[in-house]
Short mmCIF file of C-alpha atoms and ligand atoms in Angstrom, two decimals:
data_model
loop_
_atom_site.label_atom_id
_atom_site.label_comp_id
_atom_site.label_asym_id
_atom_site.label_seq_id
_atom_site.Cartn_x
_atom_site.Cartn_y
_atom_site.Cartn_z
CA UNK A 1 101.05 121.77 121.94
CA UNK A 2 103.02 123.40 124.63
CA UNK A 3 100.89 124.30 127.67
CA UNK A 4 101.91 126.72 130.30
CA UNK A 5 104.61 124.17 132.18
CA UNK A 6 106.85 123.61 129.12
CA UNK A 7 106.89 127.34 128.54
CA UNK A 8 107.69 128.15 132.26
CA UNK A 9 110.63 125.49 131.58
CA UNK A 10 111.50 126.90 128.27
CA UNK A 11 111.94 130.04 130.38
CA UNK A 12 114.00 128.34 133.21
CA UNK A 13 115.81 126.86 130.45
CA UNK A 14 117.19 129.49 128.68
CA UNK A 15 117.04 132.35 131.30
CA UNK A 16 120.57 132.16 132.34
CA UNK A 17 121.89 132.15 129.08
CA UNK A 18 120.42 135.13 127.79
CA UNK A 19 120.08 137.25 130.69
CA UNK A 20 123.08 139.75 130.89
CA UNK A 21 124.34 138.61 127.56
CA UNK A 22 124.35 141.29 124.09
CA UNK A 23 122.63 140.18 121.13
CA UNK A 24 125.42 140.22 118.25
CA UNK A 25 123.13 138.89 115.16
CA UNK A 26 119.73 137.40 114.66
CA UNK A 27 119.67 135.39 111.49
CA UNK A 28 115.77 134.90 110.08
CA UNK A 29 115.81 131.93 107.52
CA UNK A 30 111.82 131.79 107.50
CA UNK A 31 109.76 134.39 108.31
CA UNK A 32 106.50 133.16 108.18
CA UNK A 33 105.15 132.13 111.21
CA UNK A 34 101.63 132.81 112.34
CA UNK A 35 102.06 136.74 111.62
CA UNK A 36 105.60 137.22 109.85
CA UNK A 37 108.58 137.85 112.08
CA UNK A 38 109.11 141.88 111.78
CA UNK A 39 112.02 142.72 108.62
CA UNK A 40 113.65 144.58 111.10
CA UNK A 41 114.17 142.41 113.90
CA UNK A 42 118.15 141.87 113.31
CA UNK A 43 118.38 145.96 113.11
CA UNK A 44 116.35 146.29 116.81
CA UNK A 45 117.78 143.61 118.82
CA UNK A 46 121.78 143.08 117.17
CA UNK A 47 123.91 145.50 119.74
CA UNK A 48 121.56 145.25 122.47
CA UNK A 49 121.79 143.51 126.06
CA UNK A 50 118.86 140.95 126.81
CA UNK A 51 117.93 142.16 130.55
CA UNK A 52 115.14 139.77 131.01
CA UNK A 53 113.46 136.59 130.13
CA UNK A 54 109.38 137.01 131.77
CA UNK A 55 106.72 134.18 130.79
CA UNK A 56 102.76 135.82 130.53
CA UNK A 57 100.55 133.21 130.48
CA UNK A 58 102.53 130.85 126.93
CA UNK A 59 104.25 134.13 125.55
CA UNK A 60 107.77 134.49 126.47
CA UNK A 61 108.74 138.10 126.48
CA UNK A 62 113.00 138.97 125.77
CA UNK A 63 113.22 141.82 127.75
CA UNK A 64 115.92 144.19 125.93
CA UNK A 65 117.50 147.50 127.15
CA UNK A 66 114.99 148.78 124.90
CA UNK A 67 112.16 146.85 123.54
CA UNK A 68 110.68 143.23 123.80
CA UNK A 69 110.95 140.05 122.05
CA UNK A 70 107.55 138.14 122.44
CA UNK A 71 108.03 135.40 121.43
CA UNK A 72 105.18 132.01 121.34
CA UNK A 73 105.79 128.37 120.63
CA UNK A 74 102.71 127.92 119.02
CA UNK A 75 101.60 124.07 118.22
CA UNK A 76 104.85 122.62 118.11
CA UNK A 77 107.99 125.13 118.50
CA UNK A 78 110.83 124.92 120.88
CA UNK A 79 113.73 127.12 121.96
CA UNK A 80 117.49 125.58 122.89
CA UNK A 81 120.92 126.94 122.98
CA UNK A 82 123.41 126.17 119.73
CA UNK A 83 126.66 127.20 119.36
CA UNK A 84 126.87 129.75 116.57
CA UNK A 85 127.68 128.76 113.34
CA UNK A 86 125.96 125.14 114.05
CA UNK A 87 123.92 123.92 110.57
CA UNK A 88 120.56 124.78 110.86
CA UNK A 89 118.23 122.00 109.71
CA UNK A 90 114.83 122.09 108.25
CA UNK A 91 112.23 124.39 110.41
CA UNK A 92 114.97 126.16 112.37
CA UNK A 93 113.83 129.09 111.45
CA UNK A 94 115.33 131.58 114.05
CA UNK A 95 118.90 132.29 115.35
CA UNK A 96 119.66 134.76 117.80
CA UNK A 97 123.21 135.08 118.26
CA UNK A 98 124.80 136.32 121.71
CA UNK A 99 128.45 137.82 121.42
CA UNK A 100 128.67 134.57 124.03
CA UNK A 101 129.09 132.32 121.16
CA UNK A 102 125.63 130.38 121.90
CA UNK A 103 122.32 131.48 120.07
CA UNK A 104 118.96 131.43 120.80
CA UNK A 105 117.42 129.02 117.75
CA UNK A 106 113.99 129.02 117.22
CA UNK A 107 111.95 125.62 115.48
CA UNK A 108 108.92 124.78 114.80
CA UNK A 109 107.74 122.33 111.80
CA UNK A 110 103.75 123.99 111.87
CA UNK A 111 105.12 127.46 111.96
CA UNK A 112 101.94 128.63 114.17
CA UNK A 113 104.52 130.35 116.87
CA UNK A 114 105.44 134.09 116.64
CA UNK A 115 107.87 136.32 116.87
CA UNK A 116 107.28 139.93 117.14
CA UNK A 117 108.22 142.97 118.77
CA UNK A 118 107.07 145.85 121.07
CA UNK A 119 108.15 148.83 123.37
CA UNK A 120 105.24 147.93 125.45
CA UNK A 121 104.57 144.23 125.50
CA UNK A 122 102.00 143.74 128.61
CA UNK A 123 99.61 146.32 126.65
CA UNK A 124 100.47 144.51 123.34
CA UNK A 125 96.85 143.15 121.73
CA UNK A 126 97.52 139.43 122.33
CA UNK A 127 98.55 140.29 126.07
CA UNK A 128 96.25 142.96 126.94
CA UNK A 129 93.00 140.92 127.86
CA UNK A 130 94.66 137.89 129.31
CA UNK A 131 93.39 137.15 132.95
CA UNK A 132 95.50 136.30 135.80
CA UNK A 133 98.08 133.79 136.38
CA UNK A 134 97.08 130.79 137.89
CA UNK A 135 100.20 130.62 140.33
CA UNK A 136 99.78 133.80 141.10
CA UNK A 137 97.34 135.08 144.37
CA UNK A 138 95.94 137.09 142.05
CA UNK A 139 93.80 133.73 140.70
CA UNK A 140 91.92 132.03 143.53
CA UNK A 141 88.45 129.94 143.65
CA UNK A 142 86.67 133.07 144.84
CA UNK A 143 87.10 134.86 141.50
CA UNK A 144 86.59 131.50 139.75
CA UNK A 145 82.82 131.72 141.74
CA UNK A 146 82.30 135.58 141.07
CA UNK A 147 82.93 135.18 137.17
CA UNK A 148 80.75 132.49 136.93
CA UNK A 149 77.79 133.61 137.85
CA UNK A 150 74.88 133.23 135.70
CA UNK A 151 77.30 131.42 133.38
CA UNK A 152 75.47 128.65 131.79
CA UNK A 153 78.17 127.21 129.79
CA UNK A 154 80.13 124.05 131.14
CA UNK A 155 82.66 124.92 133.82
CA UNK A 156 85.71 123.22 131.59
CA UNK A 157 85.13 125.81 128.50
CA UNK A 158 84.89 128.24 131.38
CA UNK A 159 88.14 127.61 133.10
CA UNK A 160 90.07 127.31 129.92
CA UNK A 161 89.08 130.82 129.07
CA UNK A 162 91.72 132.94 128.82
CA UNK A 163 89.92 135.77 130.22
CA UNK A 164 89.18 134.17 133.41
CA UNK A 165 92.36 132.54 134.45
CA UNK A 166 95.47 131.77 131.63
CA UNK A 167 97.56 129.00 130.70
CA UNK A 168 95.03 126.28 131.83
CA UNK A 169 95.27 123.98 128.87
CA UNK A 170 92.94 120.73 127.99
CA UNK A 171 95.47 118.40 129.78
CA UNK A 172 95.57 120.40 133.20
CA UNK A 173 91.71 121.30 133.32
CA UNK A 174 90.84 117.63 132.93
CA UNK A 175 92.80 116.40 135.50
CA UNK A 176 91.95 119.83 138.12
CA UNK A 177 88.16 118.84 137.46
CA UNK A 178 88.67 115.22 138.79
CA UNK A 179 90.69 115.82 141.30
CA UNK A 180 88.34 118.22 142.27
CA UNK A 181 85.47 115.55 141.88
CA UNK A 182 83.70 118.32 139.61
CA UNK A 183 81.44 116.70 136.43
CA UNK A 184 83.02 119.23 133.21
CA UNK A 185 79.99 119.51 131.95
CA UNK A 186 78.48 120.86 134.89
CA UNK A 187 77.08 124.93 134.10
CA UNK A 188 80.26 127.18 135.39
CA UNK A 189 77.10 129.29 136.97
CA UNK A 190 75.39 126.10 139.10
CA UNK A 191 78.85 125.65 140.91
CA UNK A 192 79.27 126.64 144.63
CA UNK A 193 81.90 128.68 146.28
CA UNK A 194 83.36 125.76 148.52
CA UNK A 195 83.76 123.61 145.27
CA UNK A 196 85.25 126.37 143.13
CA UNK A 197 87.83 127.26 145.87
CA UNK A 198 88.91 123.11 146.11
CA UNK A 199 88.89 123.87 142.25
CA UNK A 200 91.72 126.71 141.86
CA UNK A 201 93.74 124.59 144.73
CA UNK A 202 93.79 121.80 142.28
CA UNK A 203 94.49 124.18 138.85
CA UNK A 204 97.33 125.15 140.79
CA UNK A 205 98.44 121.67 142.13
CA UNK A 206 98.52 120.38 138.84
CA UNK A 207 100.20 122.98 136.94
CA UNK A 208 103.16 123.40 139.76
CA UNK A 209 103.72 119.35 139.54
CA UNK A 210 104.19 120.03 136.10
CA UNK A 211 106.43 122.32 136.00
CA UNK A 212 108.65 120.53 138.88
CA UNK A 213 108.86 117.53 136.70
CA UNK A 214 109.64 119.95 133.87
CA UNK A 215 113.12 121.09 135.84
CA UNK A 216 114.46 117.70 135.69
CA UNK A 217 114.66 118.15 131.80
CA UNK A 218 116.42 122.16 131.94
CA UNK A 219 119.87 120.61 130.35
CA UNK A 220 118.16 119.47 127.61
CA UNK A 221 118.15 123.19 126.38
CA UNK A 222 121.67 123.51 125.58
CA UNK A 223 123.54 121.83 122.18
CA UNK A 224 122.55 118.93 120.17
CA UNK A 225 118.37 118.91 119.35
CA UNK A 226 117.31 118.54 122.86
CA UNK A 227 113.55 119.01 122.74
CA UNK A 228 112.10 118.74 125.74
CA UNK A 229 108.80 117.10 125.48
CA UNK A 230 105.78 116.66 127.71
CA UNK A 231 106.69 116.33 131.08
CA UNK A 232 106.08 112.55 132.31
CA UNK A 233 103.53 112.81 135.02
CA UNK A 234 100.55 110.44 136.46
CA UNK A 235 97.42 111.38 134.28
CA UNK A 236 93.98 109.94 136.10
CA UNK A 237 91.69 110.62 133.52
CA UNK A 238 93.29 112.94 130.34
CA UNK A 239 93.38 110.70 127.04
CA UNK A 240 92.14 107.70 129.12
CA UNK A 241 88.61 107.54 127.95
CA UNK A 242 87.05 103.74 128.07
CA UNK A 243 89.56 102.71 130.71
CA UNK A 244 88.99 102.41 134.60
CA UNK A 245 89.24 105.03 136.76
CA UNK A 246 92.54 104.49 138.36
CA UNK A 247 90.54 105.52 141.90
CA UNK A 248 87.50 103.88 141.80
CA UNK A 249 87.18 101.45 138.55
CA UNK A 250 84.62 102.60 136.81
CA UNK A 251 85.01 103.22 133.03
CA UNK A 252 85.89 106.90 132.15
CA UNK A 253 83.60 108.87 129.79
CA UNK A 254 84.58 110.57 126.77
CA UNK A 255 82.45 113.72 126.16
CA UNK A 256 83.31 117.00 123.90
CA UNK A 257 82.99 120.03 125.71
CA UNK A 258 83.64 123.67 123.58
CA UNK A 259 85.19 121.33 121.17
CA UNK A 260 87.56 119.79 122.77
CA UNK A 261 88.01 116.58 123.75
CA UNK A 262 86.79 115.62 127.67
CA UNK A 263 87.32 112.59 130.03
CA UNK A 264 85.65 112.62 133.30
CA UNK A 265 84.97 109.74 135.56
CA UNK A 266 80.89 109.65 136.14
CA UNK A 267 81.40 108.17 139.38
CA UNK A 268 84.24 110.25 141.10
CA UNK A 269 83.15 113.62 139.31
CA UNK A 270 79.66 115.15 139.96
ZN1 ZN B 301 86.21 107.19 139.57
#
């Protein structure tokens, strides 16, 4: 699934080749993704200049002169750059062609994305309620610590709610918690100030290496089927349960934890 890094890249990505540019077409050969893509789409956008590309939290919003694209990858979409005209192949559901000769296509095999439109995105239902952005100053360990108080539920359910911070995904709050040193099942409301601020420094450690790793892989946006996958990076404990803990050696712990799947090492993480 793509977590908050591969969308920031997807936006880096294709940024520069929308921005400025008029939308002359948008060709819909499947419309049914998670909610079906609006009939009207190709009437709103065709004949209008894309002024901005934004990321909120794993939405991508297409800023045009008037009205937004928001647009989400879902389990398994991606976004590149094709030269109009190129055959689409199966699940390439979405062109969006730019009188620049490139389009925008849109794929994704589970068809759990979206595509849908608004005049007021950041007040749009799926936006409205999201918390902060974690790379923002606007996210810090102090509200981490004020939200969690009398919180009994486990402090990894707790930081992947979207309400309380966004865009921190099963891979990043794994490896925040143990660098951290923080047990995930530990109650959210037990947790002190001093560890929740080391906490937010390593959400946002972890989620900027990502995305710096992801900007080595920005050309892979434009032509063939470049699909830029998950971003190469050391993992210490995610999907490494029943191995050693690459810091101390003891054998990692799988537990479930708001039904997802956990690693923690029991030494390292308390
Ligand atoms: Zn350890």
């Amino acid at each position: 699934m793509p977590e908050l890094p591969e969308v920031e890249t997807t936006r880096r990505g294709i940024a520069p080749h929308l921005e400025g540019q008029r939308v002359s077409r948008v060709v819909v050969r499947e419309r049914r993704l998670r909610w079906p893509i609006p009939e009207d789409l190709d009437v709103r956008l065709s004949g209008q200049r894309i002024v901005l590309v934004e990321r909120r939290a794993k939405y991508l919003l297409i800023n045009a002169e008037v009205g937004t694209l928001i647009s989400h990858l879902g389990m398994s979409g991606n976004l590149r750059l094709v030269e109009v005209g190129m055959p689409a192949a199966k699940h390439e559901h979405v062109d969006i062609e730019l009188e620049s000769g490139m389009a925008l296509r849109y794929t994704d095999p589970r068809r759990f994305g979206a595509m849908l439109w608004s005049h007021d995105p950041h007040n749009h239902e799926l936006l409205m309620r999201l918390g902060p952005e974690p790379l923002t100053d606007l996210f810090d360990g102090e509200r981490l610590f004020q939200l969690s108080r009398g919180k009994s539920m486990a402090v990894k359910p707790f930081i992947m709610d979207n309400a309380v911070v966004v865009g921190v995904g099963n891979i990043y709050a794994t490896e925040a918690l143990f660098a951290a040193g923080i047990d995930p099942r530990r109650a959210a409301g037990g947790i002190s100030r001093g560890r929740y601020l080391k906490l937010a420094i390593e959400i946002k450690r972890v989620l900027a290496a990502a995305i710096e790793r992801g900007g080595t892989t920005l050309r892979d946006f434009i032509g063939g089927d470049g699909q830029p996958g998950y971003f190469q990076q050391e993992l210490f404990v995610y999907g490494r349960g029943g191995e050693a803990c690459k810091v101390c050696g003891t054998e990692l712990r799988n537990v479930v934890l708001g039904q997802r799947a956990s690693v923690f090492c029991p030494r390292c993480q308390s």
